[in-house]
Short mmCIF file of C-alpha atoms in Angstrom, two decimals:
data_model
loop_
_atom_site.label_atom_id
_atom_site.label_comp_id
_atom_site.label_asym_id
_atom_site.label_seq_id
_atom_site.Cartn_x
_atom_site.Cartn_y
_atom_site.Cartn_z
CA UNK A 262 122.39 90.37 135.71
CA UNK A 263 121.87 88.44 138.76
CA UNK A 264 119.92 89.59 141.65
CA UNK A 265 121.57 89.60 144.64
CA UNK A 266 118.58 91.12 146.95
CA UNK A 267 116.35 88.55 145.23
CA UNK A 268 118.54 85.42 146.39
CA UNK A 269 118.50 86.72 149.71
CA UNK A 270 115.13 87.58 149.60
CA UNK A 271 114.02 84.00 148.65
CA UNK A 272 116.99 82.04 151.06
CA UNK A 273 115.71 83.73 154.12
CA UNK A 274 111.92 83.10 153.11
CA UNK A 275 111.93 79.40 151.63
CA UNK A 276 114.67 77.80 152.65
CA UNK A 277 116.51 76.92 156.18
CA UNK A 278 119.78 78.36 154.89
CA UNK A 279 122.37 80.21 157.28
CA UNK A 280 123.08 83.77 156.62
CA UNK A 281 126.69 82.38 155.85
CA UNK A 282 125.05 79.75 153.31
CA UNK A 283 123.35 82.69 151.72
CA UNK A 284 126.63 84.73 151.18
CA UNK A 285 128.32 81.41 149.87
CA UNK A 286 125.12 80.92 147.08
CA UNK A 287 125.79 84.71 146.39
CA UNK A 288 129.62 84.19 145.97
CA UNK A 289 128.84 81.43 143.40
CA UNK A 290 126.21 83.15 141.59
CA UNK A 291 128.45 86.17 140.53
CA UNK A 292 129.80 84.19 137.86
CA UNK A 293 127.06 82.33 136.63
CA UNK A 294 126.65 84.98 133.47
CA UNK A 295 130.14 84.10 131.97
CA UNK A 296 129.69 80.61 132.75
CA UNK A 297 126.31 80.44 130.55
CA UNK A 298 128.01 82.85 127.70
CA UNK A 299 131.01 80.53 127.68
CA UNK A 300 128.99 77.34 127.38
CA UNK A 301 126.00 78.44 125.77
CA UNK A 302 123.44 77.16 128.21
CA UNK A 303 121.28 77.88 130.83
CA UNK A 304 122.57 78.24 134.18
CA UNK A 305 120.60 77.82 137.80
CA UNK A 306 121.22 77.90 141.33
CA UNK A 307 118.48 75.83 143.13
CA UNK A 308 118.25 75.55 147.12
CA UNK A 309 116.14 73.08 148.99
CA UNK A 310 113.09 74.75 150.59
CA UNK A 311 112.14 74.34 154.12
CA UNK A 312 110.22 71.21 153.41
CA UNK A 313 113.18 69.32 152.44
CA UNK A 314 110.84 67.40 149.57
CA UNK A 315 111.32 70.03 147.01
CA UNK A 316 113.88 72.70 145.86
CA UNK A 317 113.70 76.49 144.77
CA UNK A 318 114.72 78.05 142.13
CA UNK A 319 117.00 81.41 143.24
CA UNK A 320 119.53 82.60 140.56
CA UNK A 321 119.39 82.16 136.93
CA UNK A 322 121.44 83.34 134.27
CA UNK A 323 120.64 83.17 130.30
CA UNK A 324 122.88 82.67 127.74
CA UNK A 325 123.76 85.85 125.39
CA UNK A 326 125.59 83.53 122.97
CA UNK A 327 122.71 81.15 122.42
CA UNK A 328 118.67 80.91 122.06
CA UNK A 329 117.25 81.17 125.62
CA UNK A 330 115.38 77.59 126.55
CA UNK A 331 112.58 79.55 128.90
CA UNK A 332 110.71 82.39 127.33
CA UNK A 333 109.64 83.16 131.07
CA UNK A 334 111.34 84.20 134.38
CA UNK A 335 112.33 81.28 136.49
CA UNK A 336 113.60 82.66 139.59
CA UNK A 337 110.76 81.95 142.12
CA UNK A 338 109.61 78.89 140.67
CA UNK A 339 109.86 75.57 142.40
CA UNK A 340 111.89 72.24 141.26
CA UNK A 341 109.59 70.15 142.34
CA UNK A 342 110.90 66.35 143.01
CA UNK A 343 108.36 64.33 140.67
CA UNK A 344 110.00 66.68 137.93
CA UNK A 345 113.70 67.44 139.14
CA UNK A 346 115.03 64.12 140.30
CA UNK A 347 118.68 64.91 139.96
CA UNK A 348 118.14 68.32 141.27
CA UNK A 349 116.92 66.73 144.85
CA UNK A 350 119.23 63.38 144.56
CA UNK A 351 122.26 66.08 144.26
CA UNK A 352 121.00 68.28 146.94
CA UNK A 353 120.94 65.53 149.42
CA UNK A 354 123.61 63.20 148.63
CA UNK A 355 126.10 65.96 147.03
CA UNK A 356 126.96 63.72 143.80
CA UNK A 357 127.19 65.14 140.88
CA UNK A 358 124.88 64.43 138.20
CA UNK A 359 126.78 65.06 134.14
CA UNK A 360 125.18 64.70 131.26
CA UNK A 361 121.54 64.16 132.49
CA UNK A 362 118.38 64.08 129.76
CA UNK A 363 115.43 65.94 131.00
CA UNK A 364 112.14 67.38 129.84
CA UNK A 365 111.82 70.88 130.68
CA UNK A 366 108.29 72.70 132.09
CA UNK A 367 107.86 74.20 128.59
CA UNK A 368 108.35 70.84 127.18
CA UNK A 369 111.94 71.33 125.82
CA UNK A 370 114.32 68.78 125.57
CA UNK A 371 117.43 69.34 127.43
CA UNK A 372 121.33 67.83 128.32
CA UNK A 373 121.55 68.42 132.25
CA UNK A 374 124.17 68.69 134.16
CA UNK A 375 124.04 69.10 138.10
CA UNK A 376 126.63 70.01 140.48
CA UNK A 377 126.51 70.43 144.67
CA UNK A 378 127.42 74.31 146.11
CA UNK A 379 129.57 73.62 149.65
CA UNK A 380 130.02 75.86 152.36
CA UNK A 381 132.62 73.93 154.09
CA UNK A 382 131.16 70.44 154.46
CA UNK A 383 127.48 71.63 154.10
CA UNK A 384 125.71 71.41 150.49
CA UNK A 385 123.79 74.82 150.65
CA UNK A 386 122.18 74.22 147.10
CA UNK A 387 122.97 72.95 143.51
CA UNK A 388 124.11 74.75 140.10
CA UNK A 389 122.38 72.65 137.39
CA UNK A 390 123.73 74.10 133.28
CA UNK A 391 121.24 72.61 131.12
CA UNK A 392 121.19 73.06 127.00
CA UNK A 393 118.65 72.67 124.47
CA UNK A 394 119.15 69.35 122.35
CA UNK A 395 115.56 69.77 120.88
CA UNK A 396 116.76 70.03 117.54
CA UNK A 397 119.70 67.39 118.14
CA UNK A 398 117.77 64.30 119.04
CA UNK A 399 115.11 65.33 116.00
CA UNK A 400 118.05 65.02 113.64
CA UNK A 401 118.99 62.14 115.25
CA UNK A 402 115.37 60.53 114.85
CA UNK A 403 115.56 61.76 111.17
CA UNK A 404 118.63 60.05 110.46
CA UNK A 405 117.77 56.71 112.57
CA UNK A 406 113.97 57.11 110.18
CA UNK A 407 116.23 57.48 107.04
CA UNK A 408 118.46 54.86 107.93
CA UNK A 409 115.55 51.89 108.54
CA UNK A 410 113.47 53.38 105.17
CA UNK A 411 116.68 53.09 103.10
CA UNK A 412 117.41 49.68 104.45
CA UNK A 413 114.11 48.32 104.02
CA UNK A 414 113.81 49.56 100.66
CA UNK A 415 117.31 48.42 99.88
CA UNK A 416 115.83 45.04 100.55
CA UNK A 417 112.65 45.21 99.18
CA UNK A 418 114.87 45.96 95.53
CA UNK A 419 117.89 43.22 96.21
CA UNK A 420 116.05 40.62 97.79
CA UNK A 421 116.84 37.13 95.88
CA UNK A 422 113.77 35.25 96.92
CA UNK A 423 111.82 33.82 94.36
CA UNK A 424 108.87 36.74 94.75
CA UNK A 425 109.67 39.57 92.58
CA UNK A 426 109.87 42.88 94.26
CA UNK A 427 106.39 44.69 93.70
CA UNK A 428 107.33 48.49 94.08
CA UNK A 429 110.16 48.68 91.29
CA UNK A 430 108.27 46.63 88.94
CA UNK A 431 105.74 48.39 88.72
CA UNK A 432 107.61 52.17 88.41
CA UNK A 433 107.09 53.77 85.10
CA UNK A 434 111.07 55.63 85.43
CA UNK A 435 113.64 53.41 84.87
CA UNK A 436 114.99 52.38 87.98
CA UNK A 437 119.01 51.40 88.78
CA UNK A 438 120.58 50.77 92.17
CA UNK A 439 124.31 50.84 92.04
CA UNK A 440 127.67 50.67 93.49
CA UNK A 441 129.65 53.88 94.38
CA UNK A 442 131.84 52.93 91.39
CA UNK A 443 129.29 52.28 89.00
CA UNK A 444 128.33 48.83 89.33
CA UNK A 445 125.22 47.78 88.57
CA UNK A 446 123.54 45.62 91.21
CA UNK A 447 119.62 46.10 90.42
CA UNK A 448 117.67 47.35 86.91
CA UNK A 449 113.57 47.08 87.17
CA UNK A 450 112.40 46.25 83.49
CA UNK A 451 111.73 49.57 83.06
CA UNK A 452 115.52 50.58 83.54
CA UNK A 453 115.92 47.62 80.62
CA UNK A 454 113.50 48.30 78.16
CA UNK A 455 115.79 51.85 78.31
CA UNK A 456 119.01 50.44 78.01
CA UNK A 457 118.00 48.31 74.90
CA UNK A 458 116.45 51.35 73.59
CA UNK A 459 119.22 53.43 74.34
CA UNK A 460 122.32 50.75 73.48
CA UNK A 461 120.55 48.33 71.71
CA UNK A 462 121.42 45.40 74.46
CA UNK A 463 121.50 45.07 78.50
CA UNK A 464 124.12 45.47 81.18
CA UNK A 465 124.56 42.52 83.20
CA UNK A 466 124.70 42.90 87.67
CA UNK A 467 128.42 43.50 88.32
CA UNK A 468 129.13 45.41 85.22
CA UNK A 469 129.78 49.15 85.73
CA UNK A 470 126.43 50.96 84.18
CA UNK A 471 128.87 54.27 83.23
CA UNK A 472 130.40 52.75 80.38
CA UNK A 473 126.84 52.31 79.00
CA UNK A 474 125.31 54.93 80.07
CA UNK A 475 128.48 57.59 80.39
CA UNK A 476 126.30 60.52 80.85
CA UNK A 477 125.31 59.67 84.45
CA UNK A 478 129.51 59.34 85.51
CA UNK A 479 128.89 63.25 87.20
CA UNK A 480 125.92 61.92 88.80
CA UNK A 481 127.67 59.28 90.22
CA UNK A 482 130.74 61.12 91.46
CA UNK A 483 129.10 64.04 93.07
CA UNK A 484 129.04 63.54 96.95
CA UNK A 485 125.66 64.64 97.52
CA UNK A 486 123.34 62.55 98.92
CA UNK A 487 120.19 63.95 97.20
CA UNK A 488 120.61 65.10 93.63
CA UNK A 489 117.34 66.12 90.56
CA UNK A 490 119.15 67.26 87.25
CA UNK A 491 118.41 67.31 84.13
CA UNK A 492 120.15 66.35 81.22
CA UNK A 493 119.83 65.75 77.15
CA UNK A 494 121.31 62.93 75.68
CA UNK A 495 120.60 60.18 72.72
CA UNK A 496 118.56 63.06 71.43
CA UNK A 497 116.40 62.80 74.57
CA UNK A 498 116.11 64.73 77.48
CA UNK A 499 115.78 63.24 81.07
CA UNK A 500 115.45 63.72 84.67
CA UNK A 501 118.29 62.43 86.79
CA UNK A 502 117.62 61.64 90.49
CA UNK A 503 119.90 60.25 93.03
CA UNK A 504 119.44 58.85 96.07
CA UNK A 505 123.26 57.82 97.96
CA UNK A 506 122.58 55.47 100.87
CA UNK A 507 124.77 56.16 104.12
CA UNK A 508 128.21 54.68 103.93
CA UNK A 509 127.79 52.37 107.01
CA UNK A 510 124.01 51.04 105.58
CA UNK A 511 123.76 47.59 105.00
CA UNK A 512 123.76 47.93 101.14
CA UNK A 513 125.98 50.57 100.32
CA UNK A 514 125.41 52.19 97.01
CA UNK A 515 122.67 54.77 95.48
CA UNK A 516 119.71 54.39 93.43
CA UNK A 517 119.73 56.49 90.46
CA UNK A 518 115.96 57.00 88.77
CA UNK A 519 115.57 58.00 85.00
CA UNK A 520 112.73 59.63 83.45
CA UNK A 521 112.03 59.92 80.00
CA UNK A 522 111.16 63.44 79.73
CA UNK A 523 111.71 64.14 75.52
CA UNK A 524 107.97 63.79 74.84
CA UNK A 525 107.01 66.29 77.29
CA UNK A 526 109.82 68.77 76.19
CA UNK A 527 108.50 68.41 72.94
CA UNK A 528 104.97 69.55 73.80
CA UNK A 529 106.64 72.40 75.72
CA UNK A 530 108.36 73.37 72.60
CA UNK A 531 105.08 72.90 70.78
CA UNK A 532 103.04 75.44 72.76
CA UNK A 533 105.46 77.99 73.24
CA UNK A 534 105.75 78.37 69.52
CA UNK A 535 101.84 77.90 69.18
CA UNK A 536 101.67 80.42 71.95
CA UNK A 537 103.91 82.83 70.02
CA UNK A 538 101.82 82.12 66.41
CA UNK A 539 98.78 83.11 68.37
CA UNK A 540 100.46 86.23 69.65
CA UNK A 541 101.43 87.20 66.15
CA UNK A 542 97.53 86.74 65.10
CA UNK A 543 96.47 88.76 68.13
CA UNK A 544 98.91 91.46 67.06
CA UNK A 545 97.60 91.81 63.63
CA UNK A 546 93.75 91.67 64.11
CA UNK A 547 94.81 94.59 66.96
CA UNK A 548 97.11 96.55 63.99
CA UNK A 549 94.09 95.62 61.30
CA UNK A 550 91.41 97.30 63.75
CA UNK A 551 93.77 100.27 64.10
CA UNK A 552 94.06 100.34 60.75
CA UNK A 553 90.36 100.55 60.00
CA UNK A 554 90.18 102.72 62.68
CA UNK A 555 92.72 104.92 60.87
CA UNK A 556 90.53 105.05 57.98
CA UNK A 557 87.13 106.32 59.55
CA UNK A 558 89.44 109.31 61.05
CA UNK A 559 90.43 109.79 57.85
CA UNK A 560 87.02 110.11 56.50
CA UNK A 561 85.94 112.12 59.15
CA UNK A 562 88.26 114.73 58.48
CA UNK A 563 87.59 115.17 55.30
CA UNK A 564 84.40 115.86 55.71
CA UNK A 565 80.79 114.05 56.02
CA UNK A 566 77.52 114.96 56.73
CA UNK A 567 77.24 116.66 60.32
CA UNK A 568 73.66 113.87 61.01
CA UNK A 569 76.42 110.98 60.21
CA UNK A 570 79.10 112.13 62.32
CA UNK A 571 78.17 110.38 65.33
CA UNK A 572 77.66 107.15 63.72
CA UNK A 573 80.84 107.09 62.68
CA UNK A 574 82.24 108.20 65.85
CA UNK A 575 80.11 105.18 67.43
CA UNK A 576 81.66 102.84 64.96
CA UNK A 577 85.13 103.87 65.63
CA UNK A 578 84.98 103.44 69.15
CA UNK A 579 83.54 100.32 69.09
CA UNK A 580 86.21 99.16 66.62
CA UNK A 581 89.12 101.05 69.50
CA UNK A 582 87.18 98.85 72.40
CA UNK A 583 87.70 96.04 70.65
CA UNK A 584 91.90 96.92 69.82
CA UNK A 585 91.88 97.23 73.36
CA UNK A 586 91.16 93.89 74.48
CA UNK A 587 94.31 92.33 71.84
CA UNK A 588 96.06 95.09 73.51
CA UNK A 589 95.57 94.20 77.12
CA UNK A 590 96.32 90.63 75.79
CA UNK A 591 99.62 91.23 74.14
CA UNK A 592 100.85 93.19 77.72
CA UNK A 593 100.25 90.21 79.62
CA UNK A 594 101.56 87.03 80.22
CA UNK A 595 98.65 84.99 79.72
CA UNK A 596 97.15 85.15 75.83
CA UNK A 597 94.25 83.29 77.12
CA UNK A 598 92.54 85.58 80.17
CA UNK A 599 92.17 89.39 79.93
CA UNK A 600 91.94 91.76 82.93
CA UNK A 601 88.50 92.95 82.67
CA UNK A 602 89.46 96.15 84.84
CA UNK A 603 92.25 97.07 83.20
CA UNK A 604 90.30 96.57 80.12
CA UNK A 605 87.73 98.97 81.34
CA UNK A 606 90.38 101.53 82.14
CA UNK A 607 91.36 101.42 78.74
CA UNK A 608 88.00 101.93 76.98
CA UNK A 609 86.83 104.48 79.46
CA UNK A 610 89.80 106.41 79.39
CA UNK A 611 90.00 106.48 75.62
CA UNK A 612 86.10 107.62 75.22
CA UNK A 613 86.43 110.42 77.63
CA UNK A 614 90.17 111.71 76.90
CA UNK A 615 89.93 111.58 72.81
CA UNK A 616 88.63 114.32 72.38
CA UNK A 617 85.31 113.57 70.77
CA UNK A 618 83.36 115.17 73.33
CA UNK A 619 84.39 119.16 74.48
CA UNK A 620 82.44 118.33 78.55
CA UNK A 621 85.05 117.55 81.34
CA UNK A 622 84.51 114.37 82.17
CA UNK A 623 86.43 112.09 84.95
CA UNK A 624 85.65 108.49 85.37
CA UNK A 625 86.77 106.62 88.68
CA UNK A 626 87.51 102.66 88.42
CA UNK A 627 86.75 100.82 91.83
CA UNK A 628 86.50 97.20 92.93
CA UNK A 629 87.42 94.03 92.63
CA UNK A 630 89.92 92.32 89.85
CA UNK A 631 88.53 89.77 87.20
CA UNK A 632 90.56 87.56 84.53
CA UNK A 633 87.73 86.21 82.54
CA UNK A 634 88.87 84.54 78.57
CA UNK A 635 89.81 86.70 75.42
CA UNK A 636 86.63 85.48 74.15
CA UNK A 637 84.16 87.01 76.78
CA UNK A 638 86.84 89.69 76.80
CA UNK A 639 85.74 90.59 73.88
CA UNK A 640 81.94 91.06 74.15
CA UNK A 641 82.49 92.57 77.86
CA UNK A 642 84.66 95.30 75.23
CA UNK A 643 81.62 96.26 73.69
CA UNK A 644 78.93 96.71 76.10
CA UNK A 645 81.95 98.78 78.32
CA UNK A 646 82.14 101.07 75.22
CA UNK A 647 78.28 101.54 74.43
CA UNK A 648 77.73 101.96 78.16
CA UNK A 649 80.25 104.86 78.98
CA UNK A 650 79.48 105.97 75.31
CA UNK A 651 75.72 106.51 76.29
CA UNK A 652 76.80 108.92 79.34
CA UNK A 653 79.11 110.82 77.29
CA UNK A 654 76.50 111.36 74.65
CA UNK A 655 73.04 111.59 76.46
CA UNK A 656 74.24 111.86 80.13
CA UNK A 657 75.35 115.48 80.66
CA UNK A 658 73.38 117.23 78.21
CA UNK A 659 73.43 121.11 78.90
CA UNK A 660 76.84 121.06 81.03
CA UNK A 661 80.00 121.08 80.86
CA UNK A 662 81.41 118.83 83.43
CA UNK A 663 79.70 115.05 84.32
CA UNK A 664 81.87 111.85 86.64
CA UNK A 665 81.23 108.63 85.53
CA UNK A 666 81.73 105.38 88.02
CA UNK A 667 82.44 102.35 86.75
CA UNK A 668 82.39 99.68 89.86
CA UNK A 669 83.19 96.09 89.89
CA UNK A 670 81.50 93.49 92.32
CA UNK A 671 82.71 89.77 92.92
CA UNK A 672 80.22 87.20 94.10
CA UNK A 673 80.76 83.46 95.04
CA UNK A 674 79.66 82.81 91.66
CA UNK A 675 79.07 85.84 89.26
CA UNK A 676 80.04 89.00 88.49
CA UNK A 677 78.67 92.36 88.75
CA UNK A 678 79.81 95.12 86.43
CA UNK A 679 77.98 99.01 87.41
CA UNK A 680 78.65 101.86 85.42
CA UNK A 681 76.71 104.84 86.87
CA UNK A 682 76.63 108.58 86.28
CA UNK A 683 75.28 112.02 87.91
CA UNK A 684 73.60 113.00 84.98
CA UNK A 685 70.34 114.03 84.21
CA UNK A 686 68.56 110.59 84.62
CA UNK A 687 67.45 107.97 82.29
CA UNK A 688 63.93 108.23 80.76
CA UNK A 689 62.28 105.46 79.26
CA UNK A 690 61.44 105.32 76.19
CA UNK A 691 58.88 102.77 73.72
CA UNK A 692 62.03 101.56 72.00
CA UNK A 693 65.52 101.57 73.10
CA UNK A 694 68.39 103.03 71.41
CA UNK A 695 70.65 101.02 69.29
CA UNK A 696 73.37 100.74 71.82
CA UNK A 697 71.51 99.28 74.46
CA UNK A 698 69.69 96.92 71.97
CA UNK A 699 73.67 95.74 71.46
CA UNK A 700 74.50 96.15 75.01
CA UNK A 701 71.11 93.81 76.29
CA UNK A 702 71.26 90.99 73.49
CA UNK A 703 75.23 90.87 74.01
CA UNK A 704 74.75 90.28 77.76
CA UNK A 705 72.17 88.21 77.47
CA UNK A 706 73.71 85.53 74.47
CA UNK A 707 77.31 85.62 74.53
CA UNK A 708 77.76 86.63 78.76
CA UNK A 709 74.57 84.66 79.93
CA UNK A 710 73.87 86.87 82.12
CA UNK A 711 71.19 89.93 82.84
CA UNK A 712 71.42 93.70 82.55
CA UNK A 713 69.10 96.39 83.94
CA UNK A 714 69.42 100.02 83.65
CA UNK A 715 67.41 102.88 85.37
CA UNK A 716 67.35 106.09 86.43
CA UNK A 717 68.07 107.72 89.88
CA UNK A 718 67.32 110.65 92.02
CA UNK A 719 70.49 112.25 90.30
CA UNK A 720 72.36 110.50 87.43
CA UNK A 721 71.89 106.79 85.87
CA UNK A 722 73.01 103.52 87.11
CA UNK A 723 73.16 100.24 84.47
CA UNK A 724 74.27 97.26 86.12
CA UNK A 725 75.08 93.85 84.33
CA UNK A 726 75.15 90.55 85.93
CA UNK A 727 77.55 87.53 84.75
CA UNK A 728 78.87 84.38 85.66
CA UNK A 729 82.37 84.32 86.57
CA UNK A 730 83.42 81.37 84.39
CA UNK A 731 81.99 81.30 80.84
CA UNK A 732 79.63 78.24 79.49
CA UNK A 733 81.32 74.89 79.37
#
């Protein structure tokens, strides 16, 4: 809403206004809020200050129908000549000013129009509407920019002189520019060497191209003025552009690019059904290690010696870690990279929660994410297993409940992979045990990388090191 104390407040103040000019500014201003909802633009009373070389900005009212222009208050602020020219030419020769361009204080572009305020035969200040046509003259440059790059190119492809075109020549696509019925006005040789392929023969300038080439007659008819498709036909598949020119340009017509696109369909096809073969592998190594897997239950139950039993236990969770990773493959998208933490999950969850071991144990799985390749995937498997394996085994010895941490640490460059319990403590020993033998040489050869384990003030921490991308 308009204040009324504030434009009295500033009229008596700045300006050399009559308390009867005041109420006539006030009259006017009362409807300056339906005048800016009806027109969508900003709306201003401005009154020349006491100076008479500047004016004063006293009523304002924003649109509710439109985006504001000013993010900021303007009431207050002065219109000062340099800036405001047909603000202070209307004040003091009480023309008005329609239609005016002007730059705005927050550097908008607006359409300005200016009008005197009389109080008899006295202009007592100006009403000035102005709307943003920011977005207006950038289409406008847009179009103009279109226009001259479609004409220039137009004549780049149908100039006649006696040096070829370079651009066109040169394009791999096959390149036509024709008529909005067809016509063909310009082929580059590439757009030849298809139709002889295609037809066996040529079509000559001033021929219509669409009964050659019949498949691009929707392309042709559709209005757009952009248009990508895609299309199979001759037992090939291709990608359709079009480019219309404006109706008014001087060469009127579109240019319609074709690109040969069977080959690379073809390798598509290719790796989606080499990508499916190689799921189907991954699939049955995972059901073969189950299967083995199967069989060392099996034998378990049915009795061995009670010295052997953890072997085999050993060897059947290495064989699950390894399941795991074909598992993890086969639930994502990507048969190539394996999510080393969800991998980890997996094998840690599957050594604690099978029930080999009657000690509660929880493991917690922190850090950061790692897709590393099914191949790595594989030996990462491993040392997971023998590492969590060797806390549920050695760790917890004499009690009944034990945490396990497994943490995951991303560098610039490599990879750091903790597991670390609150056991009772790693002790040295002359030779290590045959799971860390597999766990150091497997880091060392197939990762490249280092591993260290000691003990702590409670528990044991192992740590291995890795880069994050495997050996080229």
């Amino acid at each position: 809403m308009v204040d009324m104390a504030e434009i009295e407040t500033l009229c008596k103040e700045k300006t050399t206004l009559e308390a009867a000019d005041i109420e006539r500014v006030k009259e006017v201003s009362q409807s300056m809020q339906m005048m800016a909802d009806l027109s969508r633009a900003h709306i201003f009373i401005d009154c020349l200050l006491a100076d008479e070389k500047h004016a004063i900005v006293v009523a304002e009212a924003s649109p509710s129908t439109a985006r504001p222009i000013y993010q900021n208050k303007v009431v207050g602020n002065t219109a000062y000549g340099t800036f405001e020219p047909a603000v202070l030419y209307c004040l003091r020769s009480g023309k008005t000013l329609a239609s005016n361009r002007a730059i705005t204080q927050e550097r908008k572009k607006v359409e300005q129009s200016v009008v005197p305020v009389w109080n008899g035969e006295k202009v007592v200040g100006v009403m000035i509407m102005e709307k943003d046509i920011s977005d207006q003259l950038e289409k406008k440059e847009r179009i103009e920019t279109l226009s001259k790059t479609t004409e220039s190119l137009s004549g780049l492809l149908l100039s006649h002189s006696d040096r070829q075109p370079l651009v066109p020549e040169l394009m791999e696509e096959a390149l036509f520019f024709v008529g909005h019925e067809g016509e063909l006005m310009y082929s580059n040789p590439a757009a030849i060497n298809l139709l002889d392929e295609l037809i066996g023969g040529t079509c000559e300038y001033g021929e219509n191209l669409l009964e050659y080439l019949p498949i691009l007659t929707k392309v042709v008819e559709q209005k757009d003025e952009l248009l990508v498709t895609e299309m199979e036909a001759f037992d090939k598949s291709f990608k359709i552009k079009k480019i219309r020119l404006p109706i008014n340009d001087k060469y009127n017509g579109m240019f319609i690019i074709l690109r040969d696109l069977t080959d690379l369909r073809e390798k598509e096809k290719e790796l989606i059904i080499k990508s499916v073969a190689i799921k189907e592998i991954h699939h049955r190594v995972k059901n073969n290690l189950q299967t083995v897997a199967s069989l060392l239950r099996l034998q378990m139950r049915r009795g061995i010696p009670e010295e052997s039993k953890i072997h085999f236990t050993e060897s059947l969770n290495r064989i699950l870690s390894i399941a795991s990773v074909y598992e993890v493959i086969l639930s994502n998208s990507s048969i190539d990279e394996v999510d080393i933490f969800e991998l980890t999950e997996r094998i840690g969850d599957m050594l604690v929660y099978n029930g080999f071991s009657n000690m509660k144990i929880t493991v917690d799985y922190t850090g950061d994410r790692l897709n590393i390749e099914s191949d790595r995937a594989v030996s990462i498997a491993l040392i997971i297993n023998e590492l969590i394996q060797n806390c549920v085994n050695h760790a917890f010895e004499g009690r009944q409940r034990g945490h396990i941490d497994v943490i995951f640490e991303q560098r610039t460059d490599m990879m750091d992979v903790i597991v670390r319990d609150d056991g009772i403590g790693y002790k040295k020993k002359k030779s290590s045990s045959l799971g860390l033998e597999i766990v150091r040489r497997m880091v060392e050869h197939d990762l490249s990388g280092v591993f260290q384990i000691e003990g702590m003030k409670k528990g044991t921490e192992a740590k291995l090191t890795f880069p994050r991308e495997g050996r080229v």
